[in-house]
Amino acid sequence: MLQNDYNQVTETLQFCDWKDEKRWKQDLLRWIKRTLGDFLRFPAIYQWYDSYAQSGAFDKNMERAENRNGRCCREKKVNLKRGTYEMLDRVLFVMQIVLALVGGYQLFLSFFGWYRKKAKIQYAPQKTFAILVAAHNEEQVVGALIENLKSLNYPKEMYDIMVICDNCSDKTADIVRQHGVYAYERHHATLKGKGFAIEWMLKELWKLPRSYDSIVIVDADNLVSQDYLIHMNNDLCSGSRVIQAYLDTKNPHDSWVTSAYAVTYWYCNRLWQNPRTNLKLANFLGGTGMCFDTLLLKEMGWGATSLVEDLEFTMRCVQRGIYPSFNYDAKVYDEKPLTYKASARQRLRWMQGHFEVARRYSLPLLWSGLKEGNWAKIDTAIYAMNVYNLMISSLLTVFLWGDRLLPGHVHFTSVFDKAPLLFTLLTVGTYLQFPLALILEKAPWQMFFKIPTFFVFLLSWWPITIHAFFTQNNKQWSHTVHTRVIRLEEVRSKQAS
C-alpha cells in the first residue's frame, strides 16, 4: 500500500515541468523529491505504516483532526458574527451620537426663543401689495377670506386681491367675482399643485399694467389679522425681502388632531422661528402668510414647484444669501383637518416633498456654509435634513428597543448606557419644550390637557415619514377638503374666552 503511494509521488515529480520556474524553486523541489524518496525507501517505514493503519489509530487521529477543523470553522464563524455585531454596534452608536447632537443643537437654540425683541420701527404705508390667494375647489371658505382681506387696516387703493382658481370644478371663480375681486382661472391636466399655480400666476401678474412693490401669498382657507399689511410694510421698509407671518390655527378645539396642529404651530413660532430671528439666522417659510419683494421674484423667479414649495423657495433664497425674516405680530390663521386620516394624507404629502427638497439642496447648502463659515446656511441645511433625522431616529429607536425586549442578551449599545443622566436630561428637555411653548404663548388652558394626545400625534410622524421615504417620487398633489366657514370674529372670540 505504501509502495503504491511512493510510486505515485515519484511519477508525479518526474513528469513536472519546472522550466519556467525560478532557480530557487527548482532547487527546493529537487530537495523535497530526494528527501521524500529516501524517507519512503526506508524499510521500517513500510512496517510502521501498515501496523498504524491496521490498529485504527489512524482513523481516530483523522477524527480528531476533523473535530479540530470543525471547531476552528465554528470559531471562525462565531468570530465573524461577533465582528459583524461589533461593527454594526459602532455604526449605530455613532448615528445615535449624531442625532443627539442635532437634538441638542435645537434645544440650545430654543433658549433664545424665551424672549422677544422690542417693537420694530413703524412706517407710514408705502408699499403696494398684490395679495394672491391659492384656491382649488374652495367655494365653501373663499368668501370668508375675501371679506377678511377687504377689511384690512391698510389703504384700500394700495392693495389688490387676486384669487388663483387652480383646476377648480366648483363655483369658486363665481363666488370670487361676486365679491368684486379678480379671479384668475387656470386649467392644466398634468402640472397640478400650488407651486405650479403660483408660478403661472406670477407670469400673468407681470403682464398687468399696474406694478406692485410686493406679493403676498395666502391659502383660501386662511384668515389674516387686521394689521397684517401694516406689519409687512414695516418689515419691507426695514429692508426685509422675504417675510413669514406668525401661523396659527382657526380651529384648535375641533378635535384632538386640530389641537395637535395648534400645539405644533405654537412651538414652531416661539421656539423655532423666534430664536432664529433673535440670532439673525434664516427663518423658514410656512406655505401661507408669506410676503415677497417683487424685484426679488422677478430676479430669481419662483421656481418652487415641489410638494413643499415653501421649503424649496426658502432653500433657494438662503443659497443666494437672502434670509427670510419672521414677523411675530402679523397673524395668519390656517384651518386644519379634523380627522386623523385627512391629517395623515396631508403630512404624507409634506414629507414626500421634504425628502425631495432635502435630497436636492441640503448637502450643497451645508458644504457652502462650511466653506464660508456661514452659520445661517449650515442651520438651514440642518433644518432641511430633519426629515432624514426623523426617519433614522424612529428606526433606531424601534431597533434598539426590540434588541432589549427580545429574549437573550443585549447586542447593541445605547447612548443611555454610556451617559444615562446626560441623555435623559436631553430627552426630557426636548419634550418639555412643548408645554413650555404653550406657557410662553399664553395658550388656552384647555390645551394643556391635550398634551398626551399631542404626543400620540408626534409618534404618528414615524410611520408617515418612513412611508414618505419609499414613496417620495410620487409628486401628485393632494387637496385637503375644507367644508366649514369660520370668520375672524369667531376666532378672536374663542381666543378671548
CSV table of C-alpha atoms in Angstrom, one decimal:
chain,number,residue,atom,x,y,z
A,1,MET,CA,0.0,0.0,0.0
A,2,LEU,CA,2.8,2.4,0.9
A,3,GLN,CA,4.8,1.3,-2.2
A,4,ASN,CA,1.9,2.4,-4.4
A,5,ASP,CA,1.9,5.8,-2.7
A,6,TYR,CA,5.6,6.1,-3.3
A,7,ASN,CA,5.3,5.3,-7.0
A,8,GLN,CA,2.5,7.8,-7.4
A,9,VAL,CA,4.6,10.6,-5.8
A,10,THR,CA,7.7,9.8,-7.8
A,11,GLU,CA,5.8,9.7,-11.1
A,12,THR,CA,4.2,13.0,-10.4
A,13,LEU,CA,7.6,14.6,-9.5
A,14,GLN,CA,9.3,13.1,-12.6
A,15,PHE,CA,6.8,14.5,-15.1
A,16,CYS,CA,6.6,18.0,-13.6
A,17,ASP,CA,7.8,20.8,-15.9
A,18,TRP,CA,10.0,23.2,-14.0
A,19,LYS,CA,11.5,25.1,-16.9
A,20,ASP,CA,9.5,28.2,-16.3
A,21,GLU,CA,10.1,28.3,-12.5
A,22,LYS,CA,12.8,30.3,-10.8
A,23,ARG,CA,16.1,28.7,-9.8
A,24,TRP,CA,15.4,28.6,-6.1
A,25,LYS,CA,12.1,26.9,-6.6
A,26,GLN,CA,13.8,24.2,-8.7
A,27,ASP,CA,16.4,23.5,-6.1
A,28,LEU,CA,13.7,23.4,-3.4
A,29,LEU,CA,11.6,20.9,-5.3
A,30,ARG,CA,14.6,18.7,-6.1
A,31,TRP,CA,15.4,18.6,-2.4
A,32,ILE,CA,11.8,17.7,-1.5
A,33,LYS,CA,11.9,14.9,-4.1
A,34,ARG,CA,15.2,13.5,-2.8
A,35,THR,CA,14.3,13.7,0.8
A,36,LEU,CA,10.8,12.2,0.3
A,37,GLY,CA,12.4,9.4,-1.8
A,38,ASP,CA,15.0,8.5,0.8
A,39,PHE,CA,12.4,8.5,3.5
A,40,LEU,CA,9.9,6.3,1.7
A,41,ARG,CA,12.6,3.8,0.7
A,42,PHE,CA,13.5,3.1,4.4
A,43,PRO,CA,12.1,-0.5,5.0
A,44,ALA,CA,11.0,0.1,8.6
A,45,ILE,CA,8.6,2.8,7.4
A,46,TYR,CA,6.5,0.2,5.5
A,47,GLN,CA,6.0,-1.9,8.6
A,48,TRP,CA,5.2,1.0,10.8
A,49,TYR,CA,2.7,2.4,8.2
A,50,ASP,CA,0.9,-0.9,7.8
A,51,SER,CA,0.6,-1.6,11.6
A,52,TYR,CA,-0.5,2.0,12.2
A,53,ALA,CA,-3.2,1.8,9.6
A,54,GLN,CA,-4.5,-1.6,10.9
A,55,SER,CA,-4.6,-0.5,14.6
A,56,GLY,CA,-7.4,2.1,14.0
A,57,ALA,CA,-5.3,4.8,15.5
A,58,PHE,CA,-5.1,6.4,12.0
A,59,ASP,CA,-8.9,6.8,11.9
A,60,LYS,CA,-9.0,8.2,15.5
A,61,ASN,CA,-6.4,10.8,14.6
A,62,MET,CA,-8.3,11.7,11.5
A,63,GLU,CA,-11.4,12.1,13.5
A,64,ARG,CA,-9.6,14.3,16.0
A,65,ALA,CA,-8.2,16.3,13.1
A,66,GLU,CA,-11.7,16.7,11.6
A,67,ASN,CA,-13.0,17.8,15.0
A,68,ARG,CA,-10.3,20.4,15.3
A,69,ASN,CA,-11.0,21.6,11.8
A,70,GLY,CA,-14.8,21.8,12.6
A,71,ARG,CA,-14.1,23.6,15.9
A,72,CYS,CA,-11.9,26.1,14.0
A,73,CYS,CA,-14.6,26.7,11.5
A,74,ARG,CA,-17.2,27.2,14.2
A,75,GLU,CA,-14.8,29.6,16.0
A,76,LYS,CA,-14.2,31.5,12.8
A,77,LYS,CA,-18.0,31.8,12.2
A,78,VAL,CA,-18.5,32.9,15.8
A,79,ASN,CA,-15.7,35.4,15.4
A,80,LEU,CA,-17.1,36.7,12.1
A,81,LYS,CA,-20.6,37.0,13.7
A,82,ARG,CA,-19.1,38.8,16.7
A,83,GLY,CA,-17.1,41.1,14.4
A,84,THR,CA,-20.2,41.9,12.4
A,85,TYR,CA,-22.2,42.8,15.6
A,86,GLU,CA,-19.3,44.9,16.8
A,87,MET,CA,-19.0,46.8,13.6
A,88,LEU,CA,-22.8,47.4,13.4
A,89,ASP,CA,-22.9,48.4,17.0
A,90,ARG,CA,-20.2,51.1,16.4
A,91,VAL,CA,-22.2,52.4,13.4
A,92,LEU,CA,-25.4,52.6,15.3
A,93,PHE,CA,-23.7,54.2,18.3
A,94,VAL,CA,-22.2,56.9,16.0
A,95,MET,CA,-25.6,57.5,14.5
A,96,GLN,CA,-27.1,58.0,17.9
A,97,ILE,CA,-24.4,60.5,18.8
A,98,VAL,CA,-25.0,62.5,15.6
A,99,LEU,CA,-28.8,62.5,16.2
A,100,ALA,CA,-28.2,63.5,19.8
A,101,LEU,CA,-26.0,66.4,18.7
A,102,VAL,CA,-28.7,67.6,16.3
A,103,GLY,CA,-31.4,67.4,19.0
A,104,GLY,CA,-29.1,69.2,21.5
A,105,TYR,CA,-28.4,71.9,18.9
A,106,GLN,CA,-32.1,72.6,18.6
A,107,LEU,CA,-32.6,72.5,22.3
A,108,PHE,CA,-29.8,75.0,22.6
A,109,LEU,CA,-31.4,77.3,20.0
A,110,SER,CA,-34.8,77.2,21.8
A,111,PHE,CA,-33.3,79.1,24.8
A,112,PHE,CA,-33.0,82.1,22.6
A,113,GLY,CA,-36.8,82.0,21.9
A,114,TRP,CA,-37.8,82.6,25.5
A,115,TYR,CA,-37.6,86.3,25.0
A,116,ARG,CA,-38.9,88.6,22.2
A,117,LYS,CA,-37.2,91.7,20.9
A,118,LYS,CA,-38.6,95.1,21.3
A,119,ALA,CA,-41.2,96.6,18.9
A,120,LYS,CA,-39.9,97.4,15.4
A,121,ILE,CA,-39.9,100.8,13.8
A,122,GLN,CA,-43.3,101.9,12.5
A,123,TYR,CA,-43.6,103.3,8.9
A,124,ALA,CA,-46.4,105.0,7.2
A,125,PRO,CA,-48.0,102.9,4.4
A,126,GLN,CA,-45.6,103.0,1.5
A,127,LYS,CA,-45.6,99.6,-0.2
A,128,THR,CA,-48.3,98.4,-2.6
A,129,PHE,CA,-49.4,94.7,-2.4
A,130,ALA,CA,-50.8,92.1,-4.7
A,131,ILE,CA,-52.5,89.5,-2.5
A,132,LEU,CA,-52.5,86.1,-4.2
A,133,VAL,CA,-55.0,83.6,-2.9
A,134,ALA,CA,-54.3,79.9,-3.9
A,135,ALA,CA,-57.6,78.1,-4.3
A,136,HIS,CA,-58.6,74.7,-5.5
A,137,ASN,CA,-62.3,73.9,-5.1
A,138,GLU,CA,-62.7,76.3,-2.2
A,139,GLU,CA,-66.2,77.5,-2.7
A,140,GLN,CA,-67.1,76.9,1.0
A,141,VAL,CA,-64.3,79.1,2.5
A,142,VAL,CA,-63.0,81.5,-0.1
A,143,GLY,CA,-65.8,84.0,0.5
A,144,ALA,CA,-64.9,84.4,4.2
A,145,LEU,CA,-61.3,85.1,3.4
A,146,ILE,CA,-62.1,87.7,0.7
A,147,GLU,CA,-64.4,89.5,3.2
A,148,ASN,CA,-61.5,89.4,5.7
A,149,LEU,CA,-58.9,90.7,3.2
A,150,LYS,CA,-61.2,93.6,2.0
A,151,SER,CA,-61.4,94.9,5.6
A,152,LEU,CA,-57.7,95.1,6.4
A,153,ASN,CA,-56.4,98.2,8.1
A,154,TYR,CA,-54.4,99.4,5.2
A,155,PRO,CA,-55.3,101.9,2.4
A,156,LYS,CA,-57.6,100.1,0.0
A,157,GLU,CA,-56.0,101.7,-3.1
A,158,MET,CA,-52.6,100.2,-2.1
A,159,TYR,CA,-53.5,96.5,-2.4
A,160,ASP,CA,-55.5,94.2,-4.8
A,161,ILE,CA,-56.8,90.7,-4.1
A,162,MET,CA,-56.4,88.1,-6.8
A,163,VAL,CA,-57.6,84.5,-6.5
A,164,ILE,CA,-55.9,81.7,-8.4
A,165,CYS,CA,-58.7,79.3,-9.2
A,166,ASP,CA,-56.5,76.4,-10.0
A,167,ASN,CA,-58.2,73.5,-11.8
A,168,CYS,CA,-61.5,74.3,-10.0
A,169,SER,CA,-64.6,72.3,-10.8
A,170,ASP,CA,-66.9,74.0,-8.4
A,171,LYS,CA,-68.2,77.6,-8.1
A,172,THR,CA,-65.0,79.1,-6.6
A,173,ALA,CA,-64.5,81.5,-9.5
A,174,ASP,CA,-68.1,82.7,-9.5
A,175,ILE,CA,-68.0,83.4,-5.7
A,176,VAL,CA,-64.8,85.3,-6.2
A,177,ARG,CA,-66.3,87.5,-8.8
A,178,GLN,CA,-69.4,88.1,-6.8
A,179,HIS,CA,-67.2,89.6,-4.1
A,180,GLY,CA,-65.8,92.0,-6.6
A,181,VAL,CA,-62.2,90.7,-6.8
A,182,TYR,CA,-60.1,89.2,-9.6
A,183,ALA,CA,-60.5,85.6,-10.4
A,184,TYR,CA,-57.7,84.0,-12.5
A,185,GLU,CA,-58.7,80.6,-13.8
A,186,ARG,CA,-56.1,78.0,-14.6
A,187,HIS,CA,-56.6,74.6,-16.0
A,188,HIS,CA,-53.7,72.1,-16.6
A,189,ALA,CA,-54.0,68.4,-16.8
A,190,THR,CA,-50.6,67.5,-15.5
A,191,LEU,CA,-48.9,70.4,-13.8
A,192,LYS,CA,-51.1,70.4,-10.7
A,193,GLY,CA,-50.4,71.9,-7.3
A,194,LYS,CA,-49.8,75.1,-5.5
A,195,GLY,CA,-46.3,75.7,-6.7
A,196,PHE,CA,-47.2,75.4,-10.4
A,197,ALA,CA,-50.3,77.7,-9.8
A,198,ILE,CA,-48.1,80.4,-8.2
A,199,GLU,CA,-45.6,80.2,-11.0
A,200,TRP,CA,-48.3,80.6,-13.6
A,201,MET,CA,-50.0,83.5,-11.7
A,202,LEU,CA,-46.7,85.5,-11.4
A,203,LYS,CA,-46.3,85.4,-15.1
A,204,GLU,CA,-49.8,86.7,-15.5
A,205,LEU,CA,-49.1,89.4,-12.9
A,206,TRP,CA,-46.1,90.7,-14.7
A,207,LYS,CA,-48.2,91.3,-17.8
A,208,LEU,CA,-50.6,93.7,-15.9
A,209,PRO,CA,-50.2,97.5,-16.5
A,210,ARG,CA,-50.1,98.1,-12.7
A,211,SER,CA,-47.0,97.0,-10.8
A,212,TYR,CA,-46.8,96.2,-7.1
A,213,ASP,CA,-44.0,96.6,-4.6
A,214,SER,CA,-44.6,93.2,-3.0
A,215,ILE,CA,-46.5,90.0,-3.4
A,216,VAL,CA,-48.4,88.3,-0.5
A,217,ILE,CA,-49.5,84.6,-0.8
A,218,VAL,CA,-52.2,83.1,1.4
A,219,ASP,CA,-54.3,80.0,1.2
A,220,ALA,CA,-58.1,80.1,0.5
A,221,ASP,CA,-58.9,78.6,3.9
A,222,ASN,CA,-57.0,81.2,5.8
A,223,LEU,CA,-57.8,84.4,7.8
A,224,VAL,CA,-55.3,87.2,8.5
A,225,SER,CA,-55.1,89.7,11.3
A,226,GLN,CA,-56.4,93.2,10.5
A,227,ASP,CA,-52.9,94.7,10.8
A,228,TYR,CA,-51.2,92.1,8.6
A,229,LEU,CA,-50.2,94.5,5.8
A,230,ILE,CA,-49.1,97.2,8.3
A,231,HIS,CA,-46.5,94.7,9.7
A,232,MET,CA,-45.5,93.6,6.2
A,233,ASN,CA,-45.0,97.3,5.2
A,234,ASN,CA,-42.8,97.9,8.3
A,235,ASP,CA,-40.6,94.9,7.5
A,236,LEU,CA,-40.2,95.7,3.8
A,237,CYS,CA,-39.3,99.3,4.6
A,238,SER,CA,-36.8,98.0,7.1
A,239,GLY,CA,-35.0,96.0,4.4
A,240,SER,CA,-36.6,92.5,4.5
A,241,ARG,CA,-37.2,90.9,1.2
A,242,VAL,CA,-38.9,87.7,2.2
A,243,ILE,CA,-41.2,87.6,5.3
A,244,GLN,CA,-43.1,84.8,7.0
A,245,ALA,CA,-46.0,85.7,9.3
A,246,TYR,CA,-47.0,84.0,12.5
A,247,LEU,CA,-49.0,80.9,11.7
A,248,ASP,CA,-51.9,79.9,14.0
A,249,THR,CA,-54.9,77.7,13.7
A,250,LYS,CA,-58.5,78.7,13.1
A,251,ASN,CA,-60.0,75.6,14.8
A,252,PRO,CA,-57.7,74.3,17.6
A,253,HIS,CA,-60.6,73.0,19.7
A,254,ASP,CA,-62.4,71.0,17.0
A,255,SER,CA,-60.6,67.6,17.5
A,256,TRP,CA,-57.6,66.1,19.1
A,257,VAL,CA,-55.9,66.3,15.6
A,258,THR,CA,-56.5,70.1,15.3
A,259,SER,CA,-55.3,70.7,18.9
A,260,ALA,CA,-52.1,68.8,18.0
A,261,TYR,CA,-51.6,71.1,15.0
A,262,ALA,CA,-52.1,74.1,17.2
A,263,VAL,CA,-49.5,72.9,19.7
A,264,THR,CA,-47.1,72.3,16.9
A,265,TYR,CA,-47.7,75.8,15.5
A,266,TRP,CA,-47.2,77.5,18.9
A,267,TYR,CA,-44.0,75.5,19.4
A,268,CYS,CA,-42.6,76.3,16.0
A,269,ASN,CA,-43.4,80.0,16.2
A,270,ARG,CA,-41.9,80.5,19.6
A,271,LEU,CA,-39.0,78.0,19.8
A,272,TRP,CA,-38.1,77.6,16.2
A,273,GLN,CA,-38.8,80.8,14.3
A,274,ASN,CA,-38.3,83.3,17.2
A,275,PRO,CA,-34.8,82.0,18.2
A,276,ARG,CA,-33.6,82.4,14.6
A,277,THR,CA,-35.0,85.9,14.4
A,278,ASN,CA,-33.1,86.8,17.6
A,279,LEU,CA,-29.9,85.2,16.4
A,280,LYS,CA,-30.2,86.8,12.9
A,281,LEU,CA,-30.4,83.4,11.2
A,282,ALA,CA,-32.7,82.5,8.3
A,283,ASN,CA,-36.3,81.8,9.1
A,284,PHE,CA,-38.4,79.2,7.3
A,285,LEU,CA,-41.4,79.9,5.0
A,286,GLY,CA,-44.6,78.1,6.1
A,287,GLY,CA,-46.6,77.9,2.9
A,288,THR,CA,-49.0,80.7,3.7
A,289,GLY,CA,-48.8,84.2,5.1
A,290,MET,CA,-45.7,84.8,3.0
A,291,CYS,CA,-44.6,88.2,1.6
A,292,PHE,CA,-42.0,88.7,-1.1
A,293,ASP,CA,-40.3,91.7,-2.6
A,294,THR,CA,-41.4,92.0,-6.2
A,295,LEU,CA,-38.0,92.8,-7.6
A,296,LEU,CA,-36.6,89.6,-5.9
A,297,LEU,CA,-39.3,87.4,-7.5
A,298,LYS,CA,-38.6,89.0,-10.9
A,299,GLU,CA,-34.8,88.5,-10.4
A,300,MET,CA,-34.8,84.8,-9.3
A,301,GLY,CA,-38.2,83.7,-10.5
A,302,TRP,CA,-40.5,81.4,-8.5
A,303,GLY,CA,-39.1,78.0,-9.5
A,304,ALA,CA,-40.6,76.2,-6.5
A,305,THR,CA,-42.9,73.6,-7.9
A,306,SER,CA,-42.3,70.7,-5.5
A,307,LEU,CA,-44.9,69.4,-3.0
A,308,VAL,CA,-43.3,71.8,-0.4
A,309,GLU,CA,-42.9,74.9,-2.4
A,310,ASP,CA,-42.3,77.0,0.8
A,311,LEU,CA,-39.3,75.0,1.9
A,312,GLU,CA,-37.9,74.9,-1.6
A,313,PHE,CA,-38.1,78.7,-2.0
A,314,THR,CA,-36.5,79.1,1.4
A,315,MET,CA,-33.5,77.0,0.3
A,316,ARG,CA,-33.2,78.9,-2.9
A,317,CYS,CA,-33.2,82.2,-1.0
A,318,VAL,CA,-30.6,81.1,1.5
A,319,GLN,CA,-28.4,79.8,-1.3
A,320,ARG,CA,-28.4,83.4,-2.6
A,321,GLY,CA,-27.6,84.9,0.8
A,322,ILE,CA,-31.2,86.2,1.2
A,323,TYR,CA,-32.5,85.2,4.7
A,324,PRO,CA,-36.3,85.1,5.2
A,325,SER,CA,-37.4,87.0,8.3
A,326,PHE,CA,-40.2,86.3,10.7
A,327,ASN,CA,-42.9,88.7,11.9
A,328,TYR,CA,-44.3,87.6,15.2
A,329,ASP,CA,-47.1,90.2,15.2
A,330,ALA,CA,-48.6,89.5,11.8
A,331,LYS,CA,-51.0,86.6,12.4
A,332,VAL,CA,-52.4,84.2,9.8
A,333,TYR,CA,-55.0,81.6,10.9
A,334,ASP,CA,-55.0,78.3,9.0
A,335,GLU,CA,-57.7,75.7,9.0
A,336,LYS,CA,-56.5,72.2,9.9
A,337,PRO,CA,-58.0,68.8,9.1
A,338,LEU,CA,-60.4,67.4,11.6
A,339,THR,CA,-59.7,63.7,11.2
A,340,TYR,CA,-56.5,61.7,11.5
A,341,LYS,CA,-56.9,60.2,8.0
A,342,ALA,CA,-57.0,63.6,6.4
A,343,SER,CA,-54.1,64.7,8.5
A,344,ALA,CA,-52.0,61.7,7.6
A,345,ARG,CA,-52.7,62.3,3.9
A,346,GLN,CA,-51.6,65.9,4.2
A,347,ARG,CA,-48.5,65.2,6.3
A,348,LEU,CA,-47.5,62.4,3.9
A,349,ARG,CA,-47.5,64.9,1.0
A,350,TRP,CA,-45.4,67.3,3.1
A,351,MET,CA,-42.8,64.6,3.9
A,352,GLN,CA,-42.6,63.3,0.3
A,353,GLY,CA,-41.8,66.9,-0.8
A,354,HIS,CA,-39.5,67.4,2.2
A,355,PHE,CA,-37.4,64.4,1.1
A,356,GLU,CA,-37.1,65.7,-2.4
A,357,VAL,CA,-36.0,69.2,-1.3
A,358,ALA,CA,-33.6,67.8,1.3
A,359,ARG,CA,-32.1,65.5,-1.4
A,360,ARG,CA,-31.6,68.4,-3.8
A,361,TYR,CA,-30.5,71.2,-1.6
A,362,SER,CA,-29.3,70.2,1.9
A,363,LEU,CA,-25.8,68.8,1.1
A,364,PRO,CA,-24.8,71.6,-1.3
A,365,LEU,CA,-26.0,74.2,1.1
A,366,LEU,CA,-24.2,72.5,4.0
A,367,TRP,CA,-21.0,72.4,2.1
A,368,SER,CA,-21.3,76.0,1.0
A,369,GLY,CA,-22.0,77.0,4.7
A,370,LEU,CA,-18.9,75.1,5.9
A,371,LYS,CA,-16.6,76.7,3.3
A,372,GLU,CA,-17.9,80.2,4.0
A,373,GLY,CA,-18.2,79.7,7.8
A,374,ASN,CA,-21.9,80.8,7.3
A,375,TRP,CA,-24.0,79.7,10.3
A,376,ALA,CA,-27.2,80.6,8.6
A,377,LYS,CA,-26.6,78.3,5.7
A,378,ILE,CA,-25.5,75.5,7.9
A,379,ASP,CA,-28.5,75.9,10.1
A,380,THR,CA,-30.9,75.9,7.1
A,381,ALA,CA,-29.2,72.8,5.7
A,382,ILE,CA,-29.7,71.0,9.1
A,383,TYR,CA,-33.3,72.0,9.1
A,384,ALA,CA,-33.8,70.6,5.6
A,385,MET,CA,-32.2,67.3,6.7
A,386,ASN,CA,-34.6,66.9,9.7
A,387,VAL,CA,-36.8,64.6,7.6
A,388,TYR,CA,-33.9,62.1,7.4
A,389,ASN,CA,-33.1,62.7,11.1
A,390,LEU,CA,-36.7,61.8,12.0
A,391,MET,CA,-36.8,58.7,9.9
A,392,ILE,CA,-33.4,57.4,11.1
A,393,SER,CA,-34.2,58.2,14.8
A,394,SER,CA,-37.6,56.4,14.6
A,395,LEU,CA,-36.0,53.3,13.1
A,396,LEU,CA,-33.1,53.4,15.6
A,397,THR,CA,-35.5,53.7,18.5
A,398,VAL,CA,-37.6,50.7,17.4
A,399,PHE,CA,-34.5,48.6,16.6
A,400,LEU,CA,-32.8,49.3,20.0
A,401,TRP,CA,-35.9,48.7,22.0
A,402,GLY,CA,-36.5,45.5,20.1
A,403,ASP,CA,-33.0,44.4,20.9
A,404,ARG,CA,-33.7,44.9,24.6
A,405,LEU,CA,-37.1,43.4,24.7
A,406,LEU,CA,-36.4,40.2,22.8
A,407,PRO,CA,-35.1,37.2,24.8
A,408,GLY,CA,-31.3,36.8,25.1
A,409,HIS,CA,-28.6,39.3,25.9
A,410,VAL,CA,-28.4,42.8,24.5
A,411,HIS,CA,-26.3,43.1,21.4
A,412,PHE,CA,-26.2,46.8,20.8
A,413,THR,CA,-25.1,49.8,22.9
A,414,SER,CA,-27.4,52.7,23.6
A,415,VAL,CA,-26.1,56.2,24.4
A,416,PHE,CA,-28.2,55.9,27.6
A,417,ASP,CA,-25.8,53.0,28.6
A,418,LYS,CA,-22.8,55.3,28.4
A,419,ALA,CA,-24.2,58.6,29.9
A,420,PRO,CA,-27.7,57.9,31.3
A,421,LEU,CA,-28.0,61.2,33.1
A,422,LEU,CA,-26.9,63.4,30.2
A,423,PHE,CA,-29.1,61.8,27.6
A,424,THR,CA,-32.1,61.5,29.9
A,425,LEU,CA,-31.9,65.3,30.6
A,426,LEU,CA,-31.6,65.9,26.8
A,427,THR,CA,-34.7,63.8,26.1
A,428,VAL,CA,-36.7,65.3,28.9
A,429,GLY,CA,-35.6,68.8,27.9
A,430,THR,CA,-36.7,68.1,24.3
A,431,TYR,CA,-40.2,67.1,25.2
A,432,LEU,CA,-40.6,69.8,27.8
A,433,GLN,CA,-40.3,72.4,25.1
A,434,PHE,CA,-43.9,71.8,24.0
A,435,PRO,CA,-45.7,72.6,27.3
A,436,LEU,CA,-43.1,75.4,27.7
A,437,ALA,CA,-44.2,76.8,24.3
A,438,LEU,CA,-47.8,76.8,25.5
A,439,ILE,CA,-46.9,78.8,28.6
A,440,LEU,CA,-44.8,81.3,26.6
A,441,GLU,CA,-47.6,81.7,24.0
A,442,LYS,CA,-50.3,82.0,26.7
A,443,ALA,CA,-52.3,79.2,25.0
A,444,PRO,CA,-55.8,78.4,26.3
A,445,TRP,CA,-55.5,76.3,29.5
A,446,GLN,CA,-57.6,73.5,27.9
A,447,MET,CA,-54.7,72.9,25.6
A,448,PHE,CA,-52.6,71.5,28.4
A,449,PHE,CA,-55.0,68.6,28.7
A,450,LYS,CA,-54.3,67.8,25.1
A,451,ILE,CA,-50.6,67.2,25.6
A,452,PRO,CA,-51.0,63.4,25.9
A,453,THR,CA,-52.8,63.1,22.6
A,454,PHE,CA,-50.3,65.5,21.1
A,455,PHE,CA,-47.5,63.0,21.9
A,456,VAL,CA,-49.6,60.4,20.1
A,457,PHE,CA,-49.7,62.7,17.1
A,458,LEU,CA,-45.9,63.1,17.3
A,459,LEU,CA,-45.5,59.4,17.3
A,460,SER,CA,-47.6,59.1,14.2
A,461,TRP,CA,-45.0,61.0,12.3
A,462,TRP,CA,-42.8,57.9,12.4
A,463,PRO,CA,-44.7,55.6,10.1
A,464,ILE,CA,-45.7,58.6,7.9
A,465,THR,CA,-42.1,59.6,7.4
A,466,ILE,CA,-41.0,56.1,6.6
A,467,HIS,CA,-43.8,55.7,4.1
A,468,ALA,CA,-42.9,59.0,2.5
A,469,PHE,CA,-39.3,57.9,2.1
A,470,PHE,CA,-40.3,54.9,0.0
A,471,THR,CA,-42.9,57.0,-2.0
A,472,GLN,CA,-41.0,60.2,-2.3
A,473,ASN,CA,-41.1,60.1,-6.1
A,474,ASN,CA,-44.9,60.3,-6.0
A,475,LYS,CA,-45.3,64.0,-6.8
A,476,GLN,CA,-49.1,64.0,-7.1
A,477,TRP,CA,-50.5,66.9,-5.1
A,478,SER,CA,-53.5,66.0,-2.8
A,479,HIS,CA,-56.1,68.5,-1.8
A,480,THR,CA,-57.3,69.0,1.7
A,481,VAL,CA,-61.1,69.5,1.7
A,482,HIS,CA,-62.5,72.4,3.7
A,483,THR,CA,-66.2,72.5,4.4
A,484,ARG,CA,-66.5,74.7,7.5
A,485,VAL,CA,-66.8,78.5,7.3
A,486,ILE,CA,-65.0,80.3,10.2
A,487,ARG,CA,-64.7,84.1,10.4
A,488,LEU,CA,-62.0,86.2,12.1
A,489,GLU,CA,-64.5,87.4,14.7
A,490,GLU,CA,-65.2,83.8,15.8
A,491,VAL,CA,-61.5,83.0,16.1
A,492,ARG,CA,-60.9,86.1,18.2
A,493,SER,CA,-63.9,85.4,20.5
A,494,LYS,CA,-62.7,81.9,21.2
A,495,GLN,CA,-59.2,83.1,21.9
A,496,ALA,CA,-60.6,85.7,24.3
A,497,SER,CA,-62.8,83.2,26.1
